[in-house]
C-alpha cells in the first residue's frame, strides 16, 4: 500500500512540473521562473498577430505578438506603425516555457542551449536578442519551424520570415505619442519622436506591394537594427523622451497605453491559457526528464528558485538538442493521440478544490472538545475522494486498503496505449503516474487511520489530525498546481489579478498574486 514513498527521489525528479508544461498559461512561470521545457506548437489559420515599430518599414525577421496592446508598446513616434497579420496556414513553432522573454539570467538558458549548444552567449540588455533570433531561425529553417513562442508580460513570437505563413491585414499609422520599450536611439528620436506628423497623418501602406519593396533583409528588434544599438551606445546619455505629441486633429489628452499590455497578459493566467497556441504534448522535451542525470543531481542541493537548465552537463545538453531536433523533424500528429492536456486537467479537477478544503479543515483550531467532530469531518472528505475506488467486499482488511490505493493511483493510466507513445509521451506518462501515486498514497494512508477514528478517543483524534495536517501540507506544497495561483479574495470589477514576474519589470521578486486597479499605469 505504500506507493512511491521515496520522497527524496520525488523531490529531485519533480514529475509534477512536467505536467504543468503541457498548456500555455501566464501563471505557469511561478512553477519555474527559468523555464525547463521545449515543446512544438501550432497556431491555427486565421489567427491575428500584431507587430509594432517606430517606422513604416515592412518587417522581415522580428518580433510579433498575440495582442495589439503588446505590439503597441513598440509603435511609438510620429511614424509609429501597427501591423496586423493573419496566419495564412497552420504555423508550426517552438514554445519555451517559463519567463522565456525576460532578458535576465537563467530564463533564456533553454534557448541558448538549443541555438548555441552552450551558455557562452551571455548577452546584456535587449540587443543580444538579435543574435538569438538569427541563430535560432537558421536552426529552425531546416525543420519548417517559423518562429519561437516566449512569455514576458504577455506572449510573443520571434518570427523568422514575415513572408512565410503570414498575410498582411493592415499597416496602420498608430495613434501613440511614444512607446515604452525599447527606447529608440537619438537618431530615431529626432526623426520620429520629435518630428511632426505629416498633415493628415502617415499614409496607409499599399497592402498588395509592401512585401515586394523590402530593401532590408536583416533581423530587427521591434524595428531597430544593430546600427541603432551603436548609435545608442555612442550617444549616452540620451536626451529625455519628449512629451507625448498627439497627431493633428486629436482632441484632448493622449494617455499612455503601454501599461495595458500587462493587463492583456493577465487574460491568459488561468486554464486553458493562451488558446491561440496549441502545444503538442507528445513533443514535450523537459529538462526534468530523469534521464538527464546531471540535472537530477544538481537539483538535490538547490531550492526551486535556483533550478536552472544551464546546470546540465555537455552530454545532457547534447541529448536535449538531439531530442528537440527529432521532435522538430517529426511528422505532425505522430504518437498515441492521448489527450494529455485533458487528462491532466481531469486529475487536477478531482483534487484542486478538495485538497485546499481539506487543508483548511486541518488548520482550524482544535481541542479536546471538538477533536472528534473535526476528525469526522476530515474522514468524510477522504471518503468523498476515495469512494470511487472502494470495493464492496473485504471491507477493512489490509487487502481492501491496498486495492483502494492501487485503483486510485492507476485508474487514469492503466488503460493508456503505451505501445503507441513517443519518447516524450513516456515521460508524460510517468509524470502523471507519479503524481497520482503520491496523491493516492497520502489519501489512502490517512484513510487507514480515519476508517475507525469515530470509535477512538479525542486524544487519538487530536494526534491523527496533527499527523494528517503535516502530510497534506507537504503534498499540497509538492504539487503546487497553477490552478491555486489566484487572488484571494477575488478582485473587484475595477481591478484585475496580476502576478508580478519580478525582474526586469519590477525590482521585487514577490510573485504573490494581487489585485491591481484597472487605472494602474505602472509597468
Coordinates of C-alpha atoms in Angstrom, one line a residue:
X1 CA 0.0 0.0 0.0
X2 CA 3.0 2.4 0.5
X3 CA 3.4 3.6 -3.1
X4 CA 6.4 5.7 -4.2
X5 CA 7.5 6.6 -0.7
X6 CA 11.0 7.7 -1.7
X7 CA 10.2 11.4 -1.2
X8 CA 13.8 12.4 -1.9
X9 CA 13.6 11.0 -5.4
X10 CA 10.2 12.7 -5.9
X11 CA 11.7 16.0 -4.9
X12 CA 14.7 15.5 -7.2
X13 CA 12.7 14.5 -10.3
X14 CA 9.9 17.0 -9.9
X15 CA 7.5 14.9 -12.1
X16 CA 4.6 17.2 -11.3
X17 CA 6.3 20.2 -13.0
X18 CA 6.4 18.2 -16.3
X19 CA 2.6 18.1 -16.2
X20 CA 2.2 21.8 -15.8
X21 CA 4.2 22.4 -19.0
X22 CA 1.6 20.9 -21.4
X23 CA -0.5 24.0 -21.7
X24 CA 0.4 27.7 -22.2
X25 CA -0.5 29.8 -19.2
X26 CA 1.0 33.1 -17.9
X27 CA 0.8 31.9 -14.3
X28 CA 2.8 28.7 -15.1
X29 CA 6.0 30.7 -14.6
X30 CA 5.5 30.6 -10.9
X31 CA 6.4 26.9 -11.1
X32 CA 9.8 27.9 -12.5
X33 CA 10.9 31.4 -13.5
X34 CA 13.7 29.9 -15.6
X35 CA 11.9 27.6 -18.0
X36 CA 12.7 23.9 -18.3
X37 CA 10.6 22.7 -21.3
X38 CA 10.7 22.9 -25.1
X39 CA 7.6 21.9 -27.0
X40 CA 6.4 22.0 -30.6
X41 CA 3.2 24.0 -31.0
X42 CA 0.9 25.3 -33.8
X43 CA -1.1 28.4 -34.4
X44 CA -4.3 27.8 -36.4
X45 CA -5.1 29.6 -39.7
X46 CA -6.9 32.9 -39.4
X47 CA -5.2 33.8 -36.1
X48 CA -4.5 37.6 -35.9
X49 CA -1.0 38.6 -34.9
X50 CA 0.5 42.1 -34.4
X51 CA 3.8 43.9 -34.9
X52 CA 4.6 47.4 -33.8
X53 CA 7.7 49.5 -34.7
X54 CA 8.6 53.2 -34.8
X55 CA 8.7 53.3 -38.6
X56 CA 6.6 52.1 -41.6
X57 CA 9.2 49.8 -42.9
X58 CA 7.9 46.3 -43.5
X59 CA 9.2 43.7 -41.0
X60 CA 11.3 40.8 -42.3
X61 CA 12.6 38.9 -39.2
X62 CA 11.4 40.4 -36.0
X63 CA 9.0 40.0 -33.0
X64 CA 5.2 39.6 -33.3
X65 CA 2.6 39.5 -30.6
X66 CA -0.8 37.9 -30.0
X67 CA -2.4 41.1 -28.6
X68 CA -2.3 44.6 -30.2
X69 CA -1.7 46.2 -26.8
X70 CA 1.6 44.3 -26.6
X71 CA 2.8 45.4 -30.0
X72 CA 1.6 49.0 -29.5
X73 CA 4.3 49.3 -26.8
X74 CA 6.8 49.4 -29.7
X75 CA 4.9 51.6 -32.2
X76 CA 6.0 55.0 -30.7
X77 CA 6.8 58.2 -32.5
X78 CA 5.1 60.1 -35.3
X79 CA 6.0 57.3 -37.8
X80 CA 4.9 54.5 -35.4
X81 CA 3.1 51.7 -37.3
X82 CA 0.9 48.9 -36.0
X83 CA 0.9 45.9 -38.5
X84 CA -1.8 43.4 -38.3
X85 CA -1.2 39.9 -39.9
X86 CA -3.3 36.8 -40.2
X87 CA -1.9 33.2 -40.2
X88 CA -2.3 32.1 -43.8
X89 CA -1.9 28.4 -42.8
X90 CA -1.3 26.4 -39.7
X91 CA 2.0 27.7 -38.3
X92 CA 4.5 25.4 -36.6
X93 CA 6.6 26.9 -33.9
X94 CA 8.7 26.0 -30.8
X95 CA 7.5 27.1 -27.4
X96 CA 9.9 27.8 -24.5
X97 CA 8.2 27.8 -21.1
X98 CA 9.0 30.0 -18.1
X99 CA 9.6 33.7 -18.3
X100 CA 11.5 33.0 -21.5
X101 CA 11.3 36.5 -23.0
X102 CA 12.6 38.3 -19.9
X103 CA 16.2 39.2 -20.6
X104 CA 17.7 38.3 -17.3
X105 CA 20.0 35.5 -16.1
X106 CA 18.7 32.0 -16.4
X107 CA 15.4 32.5 -18.3
X108 CA 16.9 32.3 -21.8
X109 CA 19.2 29.3 -21.0
X110 CA 17.0 26.7 -22.7
X111 CA 17.0 28.9 -25.8
X112 CA 20.8 29.3 -25.8
X113 CA 21.4 25.7 -25.1
X114 CA 19.3 24.8 -28.2
X115 CA 20.6 27.5 -30.5
X116 CA 24.2 27.7 -29.5
X117 CA 24.9 24.5 -27.6
X118 CA 26.3 26.3 -24.6
X119 CA 25.8 29.4 -22.4
X120 CA 28.8 31.5 -23.6
X121 CA 26.3 33.9 -25.2
X122 CA 25.5 35.9 -22.1
X123 CA 24.1 38.9 -23.8
X124 CA 23.4 42.1 -21.9
X125 CA 20.4 44.3 -22.5
X126 CA 17.9 44.0 -25.3
X127 CA 20.2 43.8 -28.3
X128 CA 21.7 40.4 -27.8
X129 CA 18.3 39.2 -28.9
X130 CA 19.2 39.8 -32.5
X131 CA 21.9 37.1 -32.4
X132 CA 19.4 34.8 -30.7
X133 CA 16.7 35.2 -33.4
X134 CA 19.2 34.9 -36.2
X135 CA 20.8 31.7 -35.0
X136 CA 17.5 30.3 -33.8
X137 CA 15.8 30.9 -37.1
X138 CA 18.8 29.4 -39.0
X139 CA 18.3 26.3 -36.9
X140 CA 14.5 26.3 -37.4
X141 CA 14.6 26.7 -41.2
X142 CA 15.7 23.1 -41.8
X143 CA 12.5 21.9 -40.0
X144 CA 9.9 24.2 -41.3
X145 CA 9.6 26.0 -38.0
X146 CA 8.5 29.6 -38.5
X147 CA 9.3 31.0 -35.0
X148 CA 9.6 30.7 -31.3
X149 CA 6.9 31.5 -28.7
X150 CA 8.1 33.0 -25.4
X151 CA 6.5 34.8 -22.5
X152 CA 7.1 38.1 -20.7
X153 CA 4.2 40.2 -19.5
X154 CA 2.3 38.7 -22.5
X155 CA 3.2 36.1 -25.0
X156 CA 5.3 36.9 -28.1
X157 CA 6.8 35.2 -31.1
X158 CA 10.3 35.6 -32.5
X159 CA 9.1 35.3 -36.2
X160 CA 11.7 34.1 -38.7
X161 CA 10.3 35.4 -42.0
X162 CA 7.2 37.6 -42.3
X163 CA 6.8 36.5 -45.9
X164 CA 6.3 32.9 -44.8
X165 CA 2.9 31.9 -43.5
X166 CA 1.6 35.4 -42.8
X167 CA -0.8 37.7 -44.8
X168 CA -0.8 41.4 -44.1
X169 CA -4.2 42.6 -43.0
X170 CA -3.4 46.3 -42.3
X171 CA -0.4 48.6 -41.7
X172 CA -1.9 51.4 -39.6
X173 CA -0.2 54.7 -38.6
X174 CA -0.6 54.4 -34.9
X175 CA -2.1 57.0 -32.6
X176 CA 0.6 56.8 -29.9
X177 CA 2.8 59.6 -28.9
X178 CA 5.7 57.3 -27.9
X179 CA 6.2 53.7 -26.9
X180 CA 7.6 52.3 -23.7
X181 CA 10.4 49.8 -24.6
X182 CA 12.8 49.7 -26.3
X183 CA 13.7 53.3 -26.3
X184 CA 14.7 54.3 -29.8
X185 CA 18.1 55.8 -30.4
X186 CA 18.5 59.5 -30.7
X187 CA 18.7 59.3 -34.5
X188 CA 15.2 57.9 -34.4
X189 CA 14.1 60.2 -31.6
X190 CA 14.8 63.2 -33.8
X191 CA 13.2 61.8 -36.9
X192 CA 10.2 60.0 -35.2
X193 CA 9.5 61.2 -31.7
X194 CA 10.3 64.9 -32.1
X195 CA 9.3 65.4 -35.7
X196 CA 5.8 66.4 -36.6
X197 CA 3.4 64.1 -38.2
X198 CA 2.5 65.0 -41.8
X199 CA -0.8 66.7 -42.2
X200 CA -3.5 64.1 -42.3
X201 CA -1.2 61.5 -40.7
X202 CA 1.1 59.0 -42.3
X203 CA -0.4 57.5 -45.4
X204 CA -1.5 53.9 -45.2
X205 CA 0.7 51.3 -46.8
X206 CA -0.3 49.6 -50.0
X207 CA -1.1 46.1 -48.8
X208 CA -0.6 44.5 -52.2
X209 CA 3.0 45.5 -52.8
X210 CA 4.6 46.2 -49.4
X211 CA 6.4 42.8 -49.1
X212 CA 8.0 43.2 -52.6
X213 CA 9.5 46.5 -51.6
X214 CA 11.6 45.3 -48.7
X215 CA 15.0 46.9 -49.1
X216 CA 16.5 45.4 -46.0
X217 CA 16.6 41.7 -45.0
X218 CA 18.4 41.7 -41.7
X219 CA 16.8 40.9 -38.4
X220 CA 15.4 43.8 -36.4
X221 CA 14.3 44.2 -32.8
X222 CA 10.9 45.8 -33.0
X223 CA 12.1 47.7 -36.0
X224 CA 15.6 48.6 -34.6
X225 CA 18.9 47.3 -36.1
X226 CA 22.4 46.7 -34.8
X227 CA 23.4 50.0 -36.2
X228 CA 20.8 51.6 -33.9
X229 CA 22.5 49.9 -31.0
X230 CA 25.8 51.5 -31.9
X231 CA 24.1 54.9 -32.1
X232 CA 22.6 54.3 -28.6
X233 CA 26.0 53.3 -27.1
X234 CA 27.8 56.2 -28.7
X235 CA 25.3 58.9 -27.7
X236 CA 24.8 58.1 -24.0
X237 CA 23.5 59.7 -22.0
X238 CA 20.4 60.0 -24.2
X239 CA 18.2 63.0 -24.2
X240 CA 15.0 62.7 -22.2
X241 CA 12.0 61.3 -24.0
X242 CA 10.0 64.3 -25.2
X243 CA 6.3 64.8 -24.2
X244 CA 3.7 62.8 -26.0
X245 CA 2.6 64.7 -29.0
X246 CA -0.9 63.9 -30.3
X247 CA -1.4 63.7 -34.0
X248 CA -3.1 66.6 -35.9
X249 CA -6.8 66.7 -35.3
X250 CA -6.7 64.9 -31.9
X251 CA -8.8 66.5 -29.2
X252 CA -8.0 66.3 -25.5
X253 CA -5.2 64.4 -23.8
X254 CA -3.4 61.4 -25.2
X255 CA -2.9 59.0 -22.3
X256 CA -0.2 56.4 -22.1
X257 CA -1.4 52.9 -23.0
X258 CA 1.8 50.9 -22.6
X259 CA 0.7 49.5 -19.2
X260 CA -2.4 47.9 -20.9
X261 CA -0.1 45.2 -22.2
X262 CA 0.4 44.0 -18.7
X263 CA -3.4 43.6 -18.2
X264 CA -3.9 41.8 -21.5
X265 CA -1.2 39.3 -20.5
X266 CA -3.2 38.5 -17.3
X267 CA -6.1 37.3 -19.5
X268 CA -4.0 34.2 -20.1
X269 CA -3.2 33.4 -16.4
X270 CA -5.7 30.6 -15.9
X271 CA -6.6 27.4 -17.7
X272 CA -6.9 26.9 -20.7
X273 CA -4.3 29.7 -21.1
X274 CA -3.4 31.1 -24.5
X275 CA -5.8 29.3 -26.7
X276 CA -4.3 30.6 -29.9
X277 CA -1.3 28.4 -29.2
X278 CA -1.8 24.7 -29.4
X279 CA 1.1 22.8 -27.9
X280 CA 1.6 19.1 -28.9
X281 CA 2.3 17.3 -25.6
X282 CA 3.7 14.3 -27.5
X283 CA 6.7 16.5 -28.4
X284 CA 7.4 18.0 -24.9
X285 CA 11.1 17.8 -24.2
X286 CA 11.6 18.5 -20.5
X287 CA 14.8 19.3 -18.6
X288 CA 13.1 17.4 -15.7
X289 CA 13.4 14.2 -17.6
X290 CA 15.1 11.9 -15.0
X291 CA 17.4 10.6 -17.8
X292 CA 19.2 13.9 -17.6
X293 CA 21.1 12.8 -14.6
X294 CA 23.3 15.8 -14.2
X295 CA 20.3 18.0 -13.5
X296 CA 18.7 15.4 -11.2
X297 CA 21.9 15.6 -9.1
X298 CA 22.2 19.4 -9.3
X299 CA 18.6 19.9 -8.0
X300 CA 19.2 17.8 -4.9
X301 CA 21.1 20.7 -3.3
X302 CA 19.1 23.6 -4.8
X303 CA 15.8 25.4 -4.0
X304 CA 13.2 25.6 -6.7
X305 CA 14.1 29.2 -7.5
X306 CA 17.7 28.1 -8.1
X307 CA 16.8 25.4 -10.7
X308 CA 18.4 26.1 -14.0
X309 CA 18.7 24.2 -17.2
X310 CA 22.2 25.7 -17.6
X311 CA 23.4 23.3 -14.9
X312 CA 23.2 20.4 -17.4
X313 CA 26.3 18.6 -18.4
X314 CA 27.6 18.6 -22.0
X315 CA 26.3 15.1 -22.5
X316 CA 22.8 16.0 -21.3
X317 CA 22.8 19.2 -23.4
X318 CA 23.6 17.2 -26.5
X319 CA 20.8 14.7 -25.6
X320 CA 18.3 17.5 -25.3
X321 CA 19.3 19.1 -28.6
X322 CA 19.1 15.8 -30.4
X323 CA 15.6 15.2 -28.9
X324 CA 14.3 18.7 -29.9
X325 CA 15.7 18.2 -33.4
X326 CA 13.9 14.8 -33.7
X327 CA 10.7 16.4 -32.4
X328 CA 11.0 19.3 -34.9
X329 CA 11.6 16.9 -37.8
X330 CA 8.8 14.6 -36.8
X331 CA 5.7 14.3 -38.9
X332 CA 2.6 16.2 -37.4
X333 CA 0.3 14.3 -35.1
X334 CA 2.7 11.4 -34.5
X335 CA 2.0 9.5 -31.3
X336 CA -0.8 8.0 -29.4
X337 CA -3.4 10.8 -29.7
X338 CA -3.9 10.7 -25.9
X339 CA -5.4 14.0 -24.8
X340 CA -2.7 14.8 -22.2
X341 CA -3.9 18.3 -21.6
X342 CA -7.4 16.9 -20.9
X343 CA -6.1 14.1 -18.7
X344 CA -4.0 16.4 -16.6
X345 CA -7.0 18.8 -16.2
X346 CA -9.3 15.9 -15.2
X347 CA -6.9 14.9 -12.5
X348 CA -6.4 18.4 -11.4
X349 CA -10.2 19.0 -11.2
X350 CA -10.6 16.0 -8.9
X351 CA -8.3 17.4 -6.3
X352 CA -7.8 21.1 -7.0
X353 CA -10.7 22.2 -4.7
X354 CA -10.9 19.2 -2.4
X355 CA -7.3 19.5 -1.3
X356 CA -7.4 23.2 -0.2
X357 CA -10.7 22.5 1.7
X358 CA -9.2 19.5 3.4
X359 CA -6.2 21.7 4.3
X360 CA -8.5 24.3 5.8
X361 CA -10.3 21.7 7.9
X362 CA -6.9 20.5 9.2
X363 CA -5.7 24.0 10.1
X364 CA -8.8 25.1 12.1
X365 CA -8.3 25.3 15.8
X366 CA -8.8 22.0 17.6
X367 CA -9.1 21.0 21.2
X368 CA -10.2 18.1 23.2
X369 CA -13.9 19.2 22.9
X370 CA -14.1 19.4 19.1
X371 CA -11.3 16.9 18.1
X372 CA -13.7 14.0 17.4
X373 CA -16.0 16.2 15.3
X374 CA -13.1 17.6 13.3
X375 CA -11.6 14.2 12.6
X376 CA -15.1 13.0 11.4
X377 CA -15.2 16.0 9.0
X378 CA -11.8 15.1 7.6
X379 CA -12.8 11.5 7.4
X380 CA -15.9 12.5 5.3
X381 CA -13.6 14.3 2.8
X382 CA -11.3 11.3 2.5
X383 CA -14.4 9.2 1.6
X384 CA -15.6 11.8 -0.9
X385 CA -12.3 11.5 -2.8
X386 CA -11.7 7.7 -2.4
X387 CA -15.1 6.2 -2.7
X388 CA -14.9 5.6 -6.5
X389 CA -12.1 3.2 -5.7
X390 CA -13.7 1.3 -2.7
X391 CA -14.8 -2.3 -3.3
X392 CA -17.9 -3.5 -1.6
X393 CA -16.3 -6.7 -0.2
X394 CA -13.5 -7.5 2.3
X395 CA -14.0 -4.1 3.8
X396 CA -11.5 -3.0 6.4
X397 CA -8.9 -5.7 5.6
X398 CA -5.3 -4.8 4.6
X399 CA -6.1 -6.0 1.1
X400 CA -9.1 -3.7 0.9
X401 CA -7.0 -0.6 1.7
X402 CA -4.3 -1.8 -0.8
X403 CA -6.8 -2.1 -3.5
X404 CA -8.1 1.4 -2.9
X405 CA -4.6 2.8 -3.2
X406 CA -3.9 0.8 -6.4
X407 CA -7.2 1.7 -8.0
X408 CA -6.8 5.4 -7.1
X409 CA -3.3 5.5 -8.5
X410 CA -3.8 3.5 -11.7
X411 CA -7.4 4.3 -12.8
X412 CA -6.4 7.1 -15.2
X413 CA -3.3 5.5 -16.7
X414 CA -3.6 1.7 -16.7
X415 CA -5.6 1.6 -20.0
X416 CA -3.4 4.1 -22.0
X417 CA -1.9 2.8 -25.3
X418 CA 1.7 2.8 -24.2
X419 CA 2.9 0.9 -27.3
X420 CA 2.0 4.0 -29.4
X421 CA 3.8 6.5 -27.2
X422 CA 6.5 8.8 -28.4
X423 CA 9.6 9.1 -26.2
X424 CA 8.2 12.3 -24.8
X425 CA 4.8 10.7 -24.0
X426 CA 6.5 8.0 -21.9
X427 CA 8.0 10.8 -19.8
X428 CA 4.5 12.4 -19.5
X429 CA 3.0 9.0 -18.6
X430 CA 5.5 8.5 -15.8
X431 CA 4.9 12.1 -14.6
X432 CA 1.1 11.6 -14.4
X433 CA 1.7 8.2 -12.8
X434 CA 4.0 9.6 -10.1
X435 CA 1.6 12.4 -9.3
X436 CA -1.3 10.1 -8.9
X437 CA 0.7 7.6 -6.8
X438 CA 1.8 10.4 -4.4
X439 CA -1.7 11.9 -4.1
X440 CA -3.3 8.5 -3.6
X441 CA -0.6 7.4 -1.1
X442 CA -1.3 10.3 1.1
X443 CA -5.0 10.0 0.8
X444 CA -5.1 6.3 1.4
X445 CA -2.6 6.4 4.3
X446 CA -4.9 8.9 6.0
X447 CA -7.9 6.8 5.3
X448 CA -6.4 3.8 7.0
X449 CA -6.1 6.0 10.2
X450 CA -9.5 7.6 9.7
X451 CA -11.5 4.4 8.9
X452 CA -12.4 3.8 12.6
X453 CA -11.4 7.2 14.1
X454 CA -15.0 7.7 15.2
X455 CA -14.5 4.9 17.7
X456 CA -11.3 6.4 19.1
X457 CA -10.8 8.8 22.0
X458 CA -10.5 12.6 21.4
X459 CA -6.8 12.3 22.3
X460 CA -6.2 9.9 19.4
X461 CA -8.2 12.1 17.1
X462 CA -6.0 15.1 18.0
X463 CA -2.8 13.2 17.3
X464 CA -4.1 12.0 13.9
X465 CA -5.2 15.5 13.0
X466 CA -1.7 16.7 13.6
X467 CA -0.3 13.9 11.5
X468 CA -2.7 14.5 8.6
X469 CA -2.1 18.2 8.7
X470 CA 1.7 17.7 8.1
X471 CA 1.1 15.1 5.4
X472 CA -1.4 17.1 3.4
X473 CA 0.6 20.3 3.8
X474 CA 3.6 18.5 2.3
X475 CA 1.5 17.1 -0.6
X476 CA 0.0 20.5 -1.5
X477 CA 3.4 22.2 -1.4
X478 CA 4.8 19.5 -3.6
X479 CA 2.0 19.7 -6.1
X480 CA 1.9 23.5 -6.2
X481 CA -0.6 23.5 -9.1
X482 CA -1.0 26.7 -11.2
X483 CA -4.8 26.5 -10.5
X484 CA -4.0 27.6 -7.0
X485 CA -2.3 30.8 -8.2
X486 CA -5.2 33.2 -7.6
X487 CA -6.1 36.4 -6.0
X488 CA -7.8 35.7 -2.7
X489 CA -10.3 37.2 -2.2
X490 CA -11.3 37.7 -5.8
X491 CA -10.7 41.1 -7.4
X492 CA -13.4 43.7 -7.7
X493 CA -14.8 44.8 -11.1
X494 CA -12.4 47.8 -11.1
X495 CA -9.4 45.5 -10.5
X496 CA -7.6 42.6 -12.2
X497 CA -5.4 39.9 -10.8
X498 CA -1.8 40.4 -11.5
X499 CA 1.1 38.1 -10.8
X500 CA 4.4 40.0 -10.9
X501 CA 7.2 38.4 -12.8
X502 CA 9.8 40.4 -10.9
X503 CA 12.9 41.2 -13.0
X504 CA 13.2 43.1 -15.3
X505 CA 9.8 44.6 -14.8
X506 CA 9.8 45.1 -11.1
X507 CA 12.6 45.1 -8.5
X508 CA 10.7 42.8 -6.1
X509 CA 10.8 39.1 -6.5
X510 CA 7.5 38.7 -4.7
X511 CA 5.2 36.7 -7.0
X512 CA 2.2 36.7 -4.8
X513 CA -1.0 37.3 -6.9
X514 CA -2.5 40.7 -6.0
X515 CA -5.4 42.8 -7.2
X516 CA -4.3 45.8 -9.2
X517 CA -6.6 48.8 -10.0
X518 CA -7.7 49.0 -13.7
X519 CA -6.3 52.5 -13.7
X520 CA -2.9 51.5 -12.6
X521 CA -0.3 52.7 -15.1
X522 CA 2.8 51.2 -13.7
X523 CA 4.7 48.5 -15.7

